[in-house]
Short mmCIF file of C-alpha atoms and ligand atoms in Angstrom, two decimals:
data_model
loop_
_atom_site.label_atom_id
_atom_site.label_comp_id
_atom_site.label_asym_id
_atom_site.label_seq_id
_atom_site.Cartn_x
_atom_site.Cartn_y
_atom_site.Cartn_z
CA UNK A 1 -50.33 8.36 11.49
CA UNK A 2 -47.21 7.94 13.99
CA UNK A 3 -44.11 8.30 12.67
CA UNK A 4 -43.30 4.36 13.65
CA UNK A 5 -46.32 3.15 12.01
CA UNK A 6 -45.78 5.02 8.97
CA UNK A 7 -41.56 3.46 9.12
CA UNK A 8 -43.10 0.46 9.36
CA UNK A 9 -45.64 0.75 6.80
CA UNK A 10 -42.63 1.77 4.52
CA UNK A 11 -40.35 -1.23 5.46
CA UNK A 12 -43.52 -3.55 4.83
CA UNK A 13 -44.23 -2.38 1.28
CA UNK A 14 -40.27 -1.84 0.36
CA UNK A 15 -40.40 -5.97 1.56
CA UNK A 16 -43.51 -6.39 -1.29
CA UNK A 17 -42.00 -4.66 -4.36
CA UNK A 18 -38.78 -6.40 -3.59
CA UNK A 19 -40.32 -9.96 -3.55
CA UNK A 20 -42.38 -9.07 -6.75
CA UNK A 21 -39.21 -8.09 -7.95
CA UNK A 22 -37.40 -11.49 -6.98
CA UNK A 23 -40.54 -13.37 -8.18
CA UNK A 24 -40.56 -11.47 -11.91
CA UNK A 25 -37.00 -10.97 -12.45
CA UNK A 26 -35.10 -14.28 -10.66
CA UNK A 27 -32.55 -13.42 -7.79
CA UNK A 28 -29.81 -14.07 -9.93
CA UNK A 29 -29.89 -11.37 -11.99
CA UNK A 30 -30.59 -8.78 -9.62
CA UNK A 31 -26.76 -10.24 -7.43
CA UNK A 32 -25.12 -10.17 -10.82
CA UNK A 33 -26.01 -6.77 -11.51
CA UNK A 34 -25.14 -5.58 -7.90
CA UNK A 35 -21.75 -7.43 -8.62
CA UNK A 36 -21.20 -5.67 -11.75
CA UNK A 37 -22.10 -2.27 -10.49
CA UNK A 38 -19.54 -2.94 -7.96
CA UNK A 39 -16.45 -3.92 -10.01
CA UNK A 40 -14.24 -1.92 -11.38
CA UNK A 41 -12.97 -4.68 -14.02
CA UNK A 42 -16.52 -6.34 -14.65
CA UNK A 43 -18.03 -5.51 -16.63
CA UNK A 44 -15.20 -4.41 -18.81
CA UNK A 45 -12.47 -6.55 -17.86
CA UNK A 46 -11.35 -7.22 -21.70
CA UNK A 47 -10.33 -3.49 -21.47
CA UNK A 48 -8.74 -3.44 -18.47
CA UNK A 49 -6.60 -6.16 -19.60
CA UNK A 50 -6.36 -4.74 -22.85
CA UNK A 51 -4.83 -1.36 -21.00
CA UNK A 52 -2.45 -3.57 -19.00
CA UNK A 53 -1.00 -5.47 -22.11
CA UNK A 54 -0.65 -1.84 -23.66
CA UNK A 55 1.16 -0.43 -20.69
CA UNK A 56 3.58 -3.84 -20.35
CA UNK A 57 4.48 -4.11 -23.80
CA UNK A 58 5.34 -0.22 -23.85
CA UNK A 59 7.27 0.03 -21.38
CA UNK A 60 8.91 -4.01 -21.15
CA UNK A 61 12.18 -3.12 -22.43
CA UNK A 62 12.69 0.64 -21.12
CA UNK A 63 16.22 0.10 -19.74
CA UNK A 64 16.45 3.64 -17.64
CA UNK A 65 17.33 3.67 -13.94
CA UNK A 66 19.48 1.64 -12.15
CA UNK A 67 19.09 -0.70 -9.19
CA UNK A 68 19.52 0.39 -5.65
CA UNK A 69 23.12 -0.41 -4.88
CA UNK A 70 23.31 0.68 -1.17
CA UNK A 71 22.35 -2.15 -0.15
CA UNK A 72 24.72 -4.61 -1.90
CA UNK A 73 21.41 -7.56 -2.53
CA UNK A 74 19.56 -5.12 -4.35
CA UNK A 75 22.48 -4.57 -6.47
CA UNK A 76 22.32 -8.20 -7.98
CA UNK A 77 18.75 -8.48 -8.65
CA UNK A 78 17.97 -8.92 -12.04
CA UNK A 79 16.64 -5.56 -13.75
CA UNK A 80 14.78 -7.39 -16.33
CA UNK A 81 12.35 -9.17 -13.93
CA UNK A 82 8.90 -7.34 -14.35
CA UNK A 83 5.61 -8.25 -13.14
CA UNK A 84 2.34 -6.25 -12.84
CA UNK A 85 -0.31 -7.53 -10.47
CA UNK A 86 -4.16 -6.17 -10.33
CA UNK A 87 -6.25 -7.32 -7.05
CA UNK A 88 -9.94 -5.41 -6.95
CA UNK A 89 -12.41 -5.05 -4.44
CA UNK A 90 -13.96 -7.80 -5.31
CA UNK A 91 -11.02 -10.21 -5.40
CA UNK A 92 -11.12 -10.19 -9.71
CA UNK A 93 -7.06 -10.78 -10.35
CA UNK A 94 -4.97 -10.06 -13.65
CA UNK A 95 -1.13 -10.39 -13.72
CA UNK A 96 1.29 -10.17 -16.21
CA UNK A 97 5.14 -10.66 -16.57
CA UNK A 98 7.22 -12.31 -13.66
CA UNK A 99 4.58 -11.73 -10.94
CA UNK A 100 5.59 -15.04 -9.03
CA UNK A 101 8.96 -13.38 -7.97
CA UNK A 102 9.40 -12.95 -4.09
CA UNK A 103 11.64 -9.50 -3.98
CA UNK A 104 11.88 -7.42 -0.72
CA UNK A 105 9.17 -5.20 -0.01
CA UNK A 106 11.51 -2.13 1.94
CA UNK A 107 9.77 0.92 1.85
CA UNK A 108 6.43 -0.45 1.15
CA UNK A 109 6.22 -2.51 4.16
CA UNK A 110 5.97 1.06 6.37
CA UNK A 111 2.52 1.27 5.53
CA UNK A 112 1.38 -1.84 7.22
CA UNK A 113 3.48 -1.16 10.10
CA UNK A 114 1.38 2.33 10.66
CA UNK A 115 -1.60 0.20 10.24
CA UNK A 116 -0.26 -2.21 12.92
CA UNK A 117 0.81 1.01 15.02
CA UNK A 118 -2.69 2.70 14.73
CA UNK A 119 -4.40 -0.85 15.46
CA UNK A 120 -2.54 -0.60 18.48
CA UNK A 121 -2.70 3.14 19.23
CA UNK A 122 -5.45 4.68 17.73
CA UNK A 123 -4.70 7.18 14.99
CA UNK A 124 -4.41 10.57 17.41
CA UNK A 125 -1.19 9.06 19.27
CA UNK A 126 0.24 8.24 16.16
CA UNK A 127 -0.01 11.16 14.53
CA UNK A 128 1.46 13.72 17.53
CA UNK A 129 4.33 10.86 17.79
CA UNK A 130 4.65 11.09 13.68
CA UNK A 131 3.62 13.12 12.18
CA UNK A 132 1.68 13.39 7.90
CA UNK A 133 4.43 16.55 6.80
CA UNK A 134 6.42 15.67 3.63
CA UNK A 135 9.53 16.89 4.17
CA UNK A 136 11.14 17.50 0.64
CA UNK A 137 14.31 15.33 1.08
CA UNK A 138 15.56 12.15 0.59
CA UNK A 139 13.72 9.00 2.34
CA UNK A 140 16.96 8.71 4.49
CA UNK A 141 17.87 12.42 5.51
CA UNK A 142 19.12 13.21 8.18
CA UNK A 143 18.84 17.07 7.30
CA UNK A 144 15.11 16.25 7.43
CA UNK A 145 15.38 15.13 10.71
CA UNK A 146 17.47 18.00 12.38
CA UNK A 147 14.94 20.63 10.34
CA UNK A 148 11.66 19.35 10.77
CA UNK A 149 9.37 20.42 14.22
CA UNK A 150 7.87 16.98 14.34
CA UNK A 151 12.13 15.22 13.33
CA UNK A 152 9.87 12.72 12.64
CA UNK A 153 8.64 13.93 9.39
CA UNK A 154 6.16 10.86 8.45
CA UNK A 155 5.78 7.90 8.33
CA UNK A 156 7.33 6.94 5.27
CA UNK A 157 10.73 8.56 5.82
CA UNK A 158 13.69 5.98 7.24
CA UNK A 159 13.16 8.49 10.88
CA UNK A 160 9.53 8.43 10.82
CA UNK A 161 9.20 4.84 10.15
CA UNK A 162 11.78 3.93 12.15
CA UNK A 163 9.98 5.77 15.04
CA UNK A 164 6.56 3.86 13.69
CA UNK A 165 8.37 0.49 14.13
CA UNK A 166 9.53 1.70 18.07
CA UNK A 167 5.85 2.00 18.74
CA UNK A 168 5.05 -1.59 17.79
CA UNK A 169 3.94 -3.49 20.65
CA UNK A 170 5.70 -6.87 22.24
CA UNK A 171 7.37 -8.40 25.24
CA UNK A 172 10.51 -8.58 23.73
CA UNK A 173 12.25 -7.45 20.15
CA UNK A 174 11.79 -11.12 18.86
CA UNK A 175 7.78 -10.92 19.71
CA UNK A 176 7.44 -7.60 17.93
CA UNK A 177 9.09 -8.81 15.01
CA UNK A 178 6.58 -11.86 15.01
CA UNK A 179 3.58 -9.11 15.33
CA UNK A 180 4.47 -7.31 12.57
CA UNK A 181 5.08 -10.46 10.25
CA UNK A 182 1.97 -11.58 11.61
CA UNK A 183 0.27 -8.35 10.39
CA UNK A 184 1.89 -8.28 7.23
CA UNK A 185 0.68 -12.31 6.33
CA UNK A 186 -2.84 -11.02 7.06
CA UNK A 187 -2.85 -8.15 5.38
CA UNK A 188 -1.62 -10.29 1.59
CA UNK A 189 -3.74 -13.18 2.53
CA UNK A 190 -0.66 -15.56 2.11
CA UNK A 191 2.28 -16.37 4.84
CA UNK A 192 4.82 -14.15 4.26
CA UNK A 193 8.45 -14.80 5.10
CA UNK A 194 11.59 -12.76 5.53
CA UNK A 195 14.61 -12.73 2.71
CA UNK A 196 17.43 -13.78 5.29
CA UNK A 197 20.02 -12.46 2.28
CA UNK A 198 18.28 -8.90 1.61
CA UNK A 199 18.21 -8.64 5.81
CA UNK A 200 21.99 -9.63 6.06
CA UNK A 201 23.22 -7.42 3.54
CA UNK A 202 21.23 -4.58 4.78
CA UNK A 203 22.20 -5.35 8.57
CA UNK A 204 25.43 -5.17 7.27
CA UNK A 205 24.88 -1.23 5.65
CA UNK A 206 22.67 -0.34 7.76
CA UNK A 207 24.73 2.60 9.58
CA UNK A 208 22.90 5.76 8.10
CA UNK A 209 19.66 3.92 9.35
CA UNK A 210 21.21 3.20 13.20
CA UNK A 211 22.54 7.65 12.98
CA UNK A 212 18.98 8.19 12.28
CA UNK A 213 17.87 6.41 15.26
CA UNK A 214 19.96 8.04 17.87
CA UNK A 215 19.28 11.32 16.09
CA UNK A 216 16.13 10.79 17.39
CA UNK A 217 16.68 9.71 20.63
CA UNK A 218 18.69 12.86 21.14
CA UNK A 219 14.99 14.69 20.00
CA UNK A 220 13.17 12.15 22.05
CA UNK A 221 11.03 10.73 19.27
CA UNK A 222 11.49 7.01 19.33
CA UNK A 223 9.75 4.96 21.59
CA UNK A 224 11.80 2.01 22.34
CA UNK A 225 15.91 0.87 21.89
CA UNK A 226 16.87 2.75 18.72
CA UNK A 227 19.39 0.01 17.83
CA UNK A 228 16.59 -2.60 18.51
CA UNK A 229 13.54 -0.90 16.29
CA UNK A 230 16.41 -0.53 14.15
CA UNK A 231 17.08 -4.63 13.51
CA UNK A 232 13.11 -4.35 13.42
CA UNK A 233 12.53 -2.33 10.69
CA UNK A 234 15.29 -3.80 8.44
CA UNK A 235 13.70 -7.22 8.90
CA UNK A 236 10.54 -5.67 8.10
CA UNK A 237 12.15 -4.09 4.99
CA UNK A 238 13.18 -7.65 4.67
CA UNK A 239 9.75 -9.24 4.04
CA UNK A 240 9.72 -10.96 0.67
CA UNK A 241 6.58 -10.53 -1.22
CA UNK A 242 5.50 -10.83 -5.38
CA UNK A 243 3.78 -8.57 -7.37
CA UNK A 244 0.32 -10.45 -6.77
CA UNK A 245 0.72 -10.42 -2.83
CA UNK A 246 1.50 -6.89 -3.29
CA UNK A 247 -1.52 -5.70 -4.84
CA UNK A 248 -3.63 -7.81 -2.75
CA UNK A 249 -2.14 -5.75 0.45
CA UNK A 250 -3.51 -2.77 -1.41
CA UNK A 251 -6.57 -4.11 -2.54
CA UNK A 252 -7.11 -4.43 1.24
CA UNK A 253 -6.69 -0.77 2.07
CA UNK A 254 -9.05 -0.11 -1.59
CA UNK A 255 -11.35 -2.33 0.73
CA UNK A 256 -11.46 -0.69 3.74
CA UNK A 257 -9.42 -2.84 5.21
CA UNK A 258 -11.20 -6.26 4.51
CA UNK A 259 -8.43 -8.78 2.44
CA UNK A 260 -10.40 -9.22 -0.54
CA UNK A 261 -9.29 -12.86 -1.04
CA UNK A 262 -9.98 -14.00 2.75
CA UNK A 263 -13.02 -11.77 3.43
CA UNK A 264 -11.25 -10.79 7.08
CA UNK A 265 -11.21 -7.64 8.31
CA UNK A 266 -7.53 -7.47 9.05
CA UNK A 267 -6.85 -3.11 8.71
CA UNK A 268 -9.58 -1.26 10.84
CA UNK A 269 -12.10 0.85 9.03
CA UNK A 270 -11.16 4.20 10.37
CA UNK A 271 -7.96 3.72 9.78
CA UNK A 272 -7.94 3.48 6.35
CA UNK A 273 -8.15 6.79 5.17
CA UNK A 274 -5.18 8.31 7.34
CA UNK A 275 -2.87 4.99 5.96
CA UNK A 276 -4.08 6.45 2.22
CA UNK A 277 -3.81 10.69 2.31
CA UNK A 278 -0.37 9.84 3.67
CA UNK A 279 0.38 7.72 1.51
CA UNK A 280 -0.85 10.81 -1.06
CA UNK A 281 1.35 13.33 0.58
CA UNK A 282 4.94 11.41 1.10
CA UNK A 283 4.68 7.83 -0.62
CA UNK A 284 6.76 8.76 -3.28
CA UNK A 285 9.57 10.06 -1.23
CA UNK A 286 10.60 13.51 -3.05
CA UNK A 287 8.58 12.34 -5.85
CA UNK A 288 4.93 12.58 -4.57
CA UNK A 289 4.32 16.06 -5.70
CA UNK A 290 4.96 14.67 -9.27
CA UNK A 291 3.44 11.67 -9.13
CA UNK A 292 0.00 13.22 -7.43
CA UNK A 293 -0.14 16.19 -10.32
CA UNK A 294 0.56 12.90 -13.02
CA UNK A 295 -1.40 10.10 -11.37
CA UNK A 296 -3.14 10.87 -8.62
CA UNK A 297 -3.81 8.25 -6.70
CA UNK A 298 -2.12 7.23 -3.24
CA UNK A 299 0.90 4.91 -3.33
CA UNK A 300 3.92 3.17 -1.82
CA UNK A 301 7.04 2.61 -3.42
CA UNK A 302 10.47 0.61 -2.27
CA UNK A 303 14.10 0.65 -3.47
CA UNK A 304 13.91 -3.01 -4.21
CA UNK A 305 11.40 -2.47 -7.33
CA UNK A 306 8.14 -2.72 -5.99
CA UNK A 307 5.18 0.03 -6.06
CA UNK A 308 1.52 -0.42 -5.00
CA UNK A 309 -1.13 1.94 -6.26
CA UNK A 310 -4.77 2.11 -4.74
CA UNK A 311 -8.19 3.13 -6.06
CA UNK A 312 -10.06 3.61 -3.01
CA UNK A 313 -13.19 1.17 -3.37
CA UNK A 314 -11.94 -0.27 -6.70
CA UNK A 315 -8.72 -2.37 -6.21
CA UNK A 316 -5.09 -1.86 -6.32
CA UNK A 317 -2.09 -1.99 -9.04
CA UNK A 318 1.24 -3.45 -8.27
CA UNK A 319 4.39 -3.18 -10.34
CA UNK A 320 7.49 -4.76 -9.81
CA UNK A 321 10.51 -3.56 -11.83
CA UNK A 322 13.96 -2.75 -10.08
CA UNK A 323 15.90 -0.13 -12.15
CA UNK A 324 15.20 3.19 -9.89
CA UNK A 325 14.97 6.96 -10.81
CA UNK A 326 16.83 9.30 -8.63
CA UNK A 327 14.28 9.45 -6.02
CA UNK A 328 14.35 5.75 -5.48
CA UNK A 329 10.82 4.95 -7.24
CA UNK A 330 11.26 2.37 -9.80
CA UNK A 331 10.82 3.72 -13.20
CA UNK A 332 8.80 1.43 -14.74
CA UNK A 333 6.22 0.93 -12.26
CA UNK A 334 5.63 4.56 -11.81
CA UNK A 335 5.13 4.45 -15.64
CA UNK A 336 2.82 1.32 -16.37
CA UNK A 337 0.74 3.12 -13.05
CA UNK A 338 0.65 6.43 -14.50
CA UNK A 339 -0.50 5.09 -18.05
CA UNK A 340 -3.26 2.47 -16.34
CA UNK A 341 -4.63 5.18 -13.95
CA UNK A 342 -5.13 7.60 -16.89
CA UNK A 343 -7.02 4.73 -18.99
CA UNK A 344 -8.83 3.88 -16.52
CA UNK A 345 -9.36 7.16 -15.34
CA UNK A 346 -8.51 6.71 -11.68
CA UNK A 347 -7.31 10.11 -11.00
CA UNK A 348 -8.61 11.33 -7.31
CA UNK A 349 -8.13 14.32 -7.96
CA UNK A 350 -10.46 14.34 -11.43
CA UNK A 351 -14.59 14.62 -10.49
CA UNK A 352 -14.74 12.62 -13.57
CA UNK A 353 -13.47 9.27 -11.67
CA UNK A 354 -16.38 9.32 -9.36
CA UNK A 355 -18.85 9.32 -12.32
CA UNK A 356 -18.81 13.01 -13.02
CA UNK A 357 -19.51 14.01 -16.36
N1 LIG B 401 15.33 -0.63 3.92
C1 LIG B 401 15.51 0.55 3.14
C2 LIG B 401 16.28 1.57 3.93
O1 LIG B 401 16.09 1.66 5.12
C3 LIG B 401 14.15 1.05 2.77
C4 LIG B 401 14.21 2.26 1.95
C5 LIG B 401 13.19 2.32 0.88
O2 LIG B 401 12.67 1.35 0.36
O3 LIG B 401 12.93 3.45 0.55
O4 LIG B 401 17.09 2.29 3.42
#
């Protein structure tokens, strides 16, 4: 027998035993158990929500760290507001605590202006303009940027993403700014709009991020006005979002790209996994070492409270909580993460999370 006619004689009895198996069994079983197999909260969402009520109530009134104060609107937010959003593959949601609060993305929002960038670019360019190297220091160095071969760093750093931002297409500074809102409204399934107060107080303080810029120009690695990719990026930083919104952006990357809620395909595919190992090897600022050896999953966090966690394939966590540790990572997301991840048994890193016994 050909090989063809044997394919097809294959294809035609795989098509038999899977109508007998419709016929005996009802489709609706069969899609229920796909679904289940799927989900990382079915079937067992009473103890994931069980494991998020633990981690909440632990950590609710841990009073340690202190709000960013650089920026003088961060200063005022209230450290008690604390919210914990879960968004999974297959759009299951559970919140908890104040998860309805708009606060400003920052840091976080660099992520989705890579994926924007290497949308645009393709992932090659962005990484010989960028750069993936950690680089130790402070998000806002400018050590960093004098020492390191790429003085881009990543691009997570205030250089790197400032430098990501620059490669952001547009006609003018105005129609860049509307591309990357665009982007971001996508990506959390929900219009997202900029906190005019968090962007004129940080305008306002935003000198160490303007030195950065034309330290960079001096090195050649920003690719547009450094003053203008400058006002960019601190609208960007700008972008309000809640806890739920949050952790629907990174349920998106969990879902290789496609919004969970909306079904779209709004990150590309191949993108995906360079947005996540960097997000393993610098999302943390200073901190990622730690957090990969404790948690081990990739993550994004900003100086106004907020951090997203994703389990690639499974969903996302997102904590909001502003009191930060010295690094800038707020202390009690990086907690409630690190505590969910090892009841769930998220780790990356572990064989075990993949099934392994
Ligand atoms: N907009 C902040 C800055 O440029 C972002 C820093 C952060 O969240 O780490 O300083």
């Amino acid at each position: 027998m050909s090989i063809e006619k044997a394919v097809v004689m294959k294809n035609r009895w795989v098509r038999v035993v899977f109508g007998v198996l419709i016929a005996v069994a009802g489709f609706t079983p069969v899609v229920i158990f796909a679904q289940q197999a799927r989900s990382p909260v079915a079937p067992r969402r009473e103890f994931v929500e069980s494991v998020v009520r633990e981690a909440y109530d632990k950590y609710k009134n841990d009073a340690s760290g202190k709000n960013a104060d650089y920026i003088p609107y961060l200063a005022q937010v209230d450290s008690k507001l604390f919210g914990v959003a879960i968004v999974t593959t297959d759009n299951q949601v559970l919140t908890l605590g104040d998860v309805n609060y708009a606060f400003s993305i920052q840091s976080i929002s660099k992520v989705f202006t890579l994926a924007l960038a290497m949308e645009e670019l393709g992932p090659d360019k962005v990484f010989d303009k960028i750069g993936s190297e950690p680089t130790g220091r402070a998000f806002n160095s400018v050590p960093a940027v004098v020492d390191m071969p790429t003085h881009t760093g990543n691009p997570y750093v205030n250089a790197g993403a400032i430098a990501t931002t620059s490669l952001v297409s547009g006609k003018d500074a105005d129609e860049k700014w509307n591309n990357i809102l665009a982007f971001y409204s996508k990506v959390a399934g929900d219009k997202l709009s900029l906190i005019e107060d968090v962007y004129k107080s940080e305008a306002a303080t935003n000198a160490g991020n303007k030195a950065l810029a034309m330290l960079l120009a001096k090195y050649d690695r920003i690719y547009a006005d450094p003053f203008e990719s400058v006002d960019i990026y601190t609208k960007q930083c700008s972008v309000g979002v809640n806890a739920l919104q949050l952790a629907r952006m990174g349920a998106t990357l969990a879902n290789n790209g496609v919004n969970p809620a909306t079904g779209e395909q709004v990150i590309r595919r191949e993108d995906v996994p360079y947005i996540l190992s960097s997000m393993a090897m610098a999302g943390l600022y200073d901190g990622s070492g730690g957090w990969a050896w404790h948690v081990g999953l990739p993550a994004k966090s900003g100086v106004g409270g907020g951090i997203v966690a994703i389990a690639p394939g499974k969903g996302a966590i997102a904590v909001f909580a502003p009191p930060l540790d010295e690094a800038g990572n707020s202390v009690k997301a990086q907690k409630v993460i690190e505590y969910v991840a090892r009841k769930l048994n998220y780790n990356l890193f572990s064989p075990s999370s993949v099934g392994l016994k």
